[in-house]
mmCIF file of C-alpha atoms in Angstrom:
data_model
loop_
_atom_site.group_PDB
_atom_site.id
_atom_site.type_symbol
_atom_site.label_atom_id
_atom_site.label_comp_id
_atom_site.label_asym_id
_atom_site.label_seq_id
_atom_site.Cartn_x
_atom_site.Cartn_y
_atom_site.Cartn_z
ATOM 1 C CA LYS A 1 5.302 -21.342 -53.124
ATOM 2 C CA GLY A 2 8.479 -23.332 -51.606
ATOM 3 C CA LEU A 3 5.931 -25.294 -49.454
ATOM 4 C CA ARG A 4 3.605 -25.672 -52.323
ATOM 5 C CA THR A 5 6.619 -27.390 -54.226
ATOM 6 C CA HIS A 6 8.121 -29.364 -51.561
ATOM 7 C CA GLY A 7 4.573 -30.611 -50.406
ATOM 8 C CA GLY A 8 4.036 -31.929 -53.987
ATOM 9 C CA ASN A 9 7.473 -33.529 -53.932
ATOM 10 C CA HIS A 10 7.178 -35.088 -50.445
ATOM 11 C CA ARG A 11 3.482 -35.808 -49.880
ATOM 12 C CA LYS A 12 4.032 -37.598 -46.866
ATOM 13 C CA THR A 13 5.894 -34.655 -45.190
ATOM 14 C CA LEU A 14 3.622 -32.663 -42.741
ATOM 15 C CA HIS A 15 3.940 -29.001 -43.338
ATOM 16 C CA ARG A 16 2.730 -26.651 -41.054
ATOM 17 C CA PRO A 17 2.860 -23.134 -42.675
ATOM 18 C CA HIS A 18 2.807 -20.755 -39.382
ATOM 19 C CA ASP A 19 4.981 -18.613 -37.315
ATOM 20 C CA VAL A 20 7.379 -20.913 -36.095
ATOM 21 C CA TRP A 21 7.393 -19.181 -32.442
ATOM 22 C CA LYS A 22 3.671 -20.285 -32.183
ATOM 23 C CA LEU A 23 4.111 -23.793 -33.011
ATOM 24 C CA ASP A 24 3.987 -26.490 -30.002
ATOM 25 C CA PRO A 25 7.124 -28.941 -30.871
ATOM 26 C CA ARG A 26 5.661 -31.650 -28.901
ATOM 27 C CA ALA A 27 1.976 -31.431 -30.445
ATOM 28 C CA THR A 28 3.540 -30.953 -33.915
ATOM 29 C CA VAL A 29 6.124 -34.469 -33.567
ATOM 30 C CA ASN A 30 2.588 -36.049 -31.818
ATOM 31 C CA GLY A 31 4.785 -37.876 -29.834
ATOM 32 C CA HIS A 32 7.145 -39.374 -32.737
ATOM 33 C CA PRO A 33 11.042 -39.614 -31.938
ATOM 34 C CA VAL A 34 12.743 -37.016 -33.962
ATOM 35 C CA GLY A 35 15.867 -38.344 -35.933
ATOM 36 C CA LEU A 36 16.820 -35.177 -37.453
ATOM 37 C CA LEU A 37 16.000 -31.557 -37.164
ATOM 38 C CA TRP A 38 17.635 -29.613 -39.883
ATOM 39 C CA ALA A 39 17.600 -25.878 -39.007
ATOM 40 C CA SER A 40 18.539 -22.824 -41.197
ATOM 41 C CA PRO A 41 17.818 -19.778 -39.006
ATOM 42 C CA ASP A 42 17.428 -16.323 -41.064
ATOM 43 C CA CYS A 43 21.187 -14.984 -41.599
ATOM 44 C CA ARG A 44 20.419 -11.745 -42.757
ATOM 45 C CA HIS A 45 21.336 -10.056 -39.604
ATOM 46 C CA HIS A 46 24.493 -11.553 -39.192
ATOM 47 C CA SER A 47 25.633 -12.098 -42.820
ATOM 48 C CA LYS A 48 28.263 -9.627 -43.836
ATOM 49 C CA ALA A 49 26.468 -9.220 -47.180
ATOM 50 C CA LYS A 50 23.353 -7.142 -45.478
ATOM 51 C CA GLY A 51 25.318 -4.409 -46.188
ATOM 52 C CA GLY A 52 25.335 -2.917 -42.215
ATOM 53 C CA ARG A 53 21.365 -2.584 -41.984
ATOM 54 C CA PRO A 54 20.039 -3.513 -38.922
ATOM 55 C CA VAL A 55 16.946 -5.963 -39.330
ATOM 56 C CA SER A 56 13.826 -7.341 -36.930
ATOM 57 C CA GLY A 57 14.614 -8.687 -33.589
ATOM 58 C CA ALA A 58 12.444 -11.369 -34.377
ATOM 59 C CA VAL A 59 14.744 -12.407 -37.635
ATOM 60 C CA ARG A 60 17.655 -11.964 -35.720
ATOM 61 C CA ASP A 61 16.627 -14.357 -32.851
ATOM 62 C CA LEU A 62 15.298 -17.478 -34.951
ATOM 63 C CA ALA A 63 18.332 -19.292 -33.566
ATOM 64 C CA TRP A 64 16.626 -19.573 -30.141
ATOM 65 C CA VAL A 65 13.704 -21.456 -31.672
ATOM 66 C CA ILE A 66 16.363 -24.357 -32.825
ATOM 67 C CA ALA A 67 16.965 -24.543 -28.611
ATOM 68 C CA HIS A 68 13.446 -24.381 -27.877
ATOM 69 C CA TRP A 69 12.696 -27.473 -30.252
ATOM 70 C CA ALA A 70 15.876 -29.108 -28.964
ATOM 71 C CA GLU A 71 14.618 -29.100 -25.326
ATOM 72 C CA GLN A 72 11.174 -29.856 -26.188
ATOM 73 C CA VAL A 73 11.434 -33.012 -28.770
ATOM 74 C CA ARG A 74 15.280 -34.139 -27.844
ATOM 75 C CA PRO A 75 16.331 -34.873 -31.667
ATOM 76 C CA ARG A 76 19.201 -37.610 -32.088
ATOM 77 C CA LEU A 77 20.964 -34.942 -34.580
ATOM 78 C CA ILE A 78 20.770 -31.655 -35.254
ATOM 79 C CA MET A 79 21.792 -29.785 -38.526
ATOM 80 C CA LEU A 80 22.298 -26.183 -38.317
ATOM 81 C CA GLU A 81 23.284 -24.334 -41.841
ATOM 82 C CA ASN A 82 24.018 -20.811 -41.604
ATOM 83 C CA VAL A 83 27.029 -17.996 -42.157
ATOM 84 C CA GLU A 84 30.418 -17.810 -40.582
ATOM 85 C CA GLU A 85 29.246 -14.443 -39.213
ATOM 86 C CA PHE A 86 26.673 -16.332 -37.001
ATOM 87 C CA ARG A 87 29.571 -17.208 -34.476
ATOM 88 C CA GLN A 88 29.644 -13.391 -33.771
ATOM 89 C CA TRP A 89 26.229 -12.997 -32.576
ATOM 90 C CA GLY A 90 25.843 -10.534 -29.809
ATOM 91 C CA PRO A 91 23.841 -7.765 -27.939
ATOM 92 C CA LEU A 92 23.165 -4.598 -29.823
ATOM 93 C CA THR A 93 24.298 -1.294 -28.905
ATOM 94 C CA ALA A 94 21.620 1.840 -28.354
ATOM 95 C CA ASP A 95 21.717 2.663 -31.987
ATOM 96 C CA ASN A 96 20.783 -1.171 -33.163
ATOM 97 C CA ARG A 97 24.280 -2.167 -34.394
ATOM 98 C CA PRO A 98 26.101 -5.003 -33.098
ATOM 99 C CA ASP A 99 28.428 -4.367 -30.131
ATOM 100 C CA LYS A 100 31.793 -5.171 -31.332
ATOM 101 C CA ASP A 101 33.055 -5.669 -27.517
ATOM 102 C CA LEU A 102 30.713 -8.210 -26.817
ATOM 103 C CA ALA A 103 30.711 -9.935 -30.437
ATOM 104 C CA GLY A 104 30.151 -14.089 -29.787
ATOM 105 C CA SER A 105 28.600 -13.583 -26.285
ATOM 106 C CA THR A 106 25.297 -14.484 -27.455
ATOM 107 C CA PHE A 107 26.022 -17.396 -29.605
ATOM 108 C CA ARG A 108 28.328 -18.985 -26.769
ATOM 109 C CA GLN A 109 25.069 -18.441 -24.543
ATOM 110 C CA TRP A 110 22.997 -20.206 -27.504
ATOM 111 C CA LEU A 111 25.520 -23.023 -27.768
#
């Protein structure tokens, strides 16, 4: 529903209802410069509102897509929206919980 509504309001915008991991950034922009990359990776894993439930690695690692797109199409500006706990992104323990001793290490690598 969201893409349909957005498409109705922004008819000249290219919409790609695909798995973002499978899109080729360079092919998607078709040689056009990218002025703004607006990213809102899923925050369910990082948010304190999740109630302690682990989520899938694909959801947890969506921020890496931003790094991939940045490397491929070199946008002039990147805006990222997420929860404050995103800064604590780190590896998981054997029981699929955030490793408190390594909190923030993946975030620093991502930066």
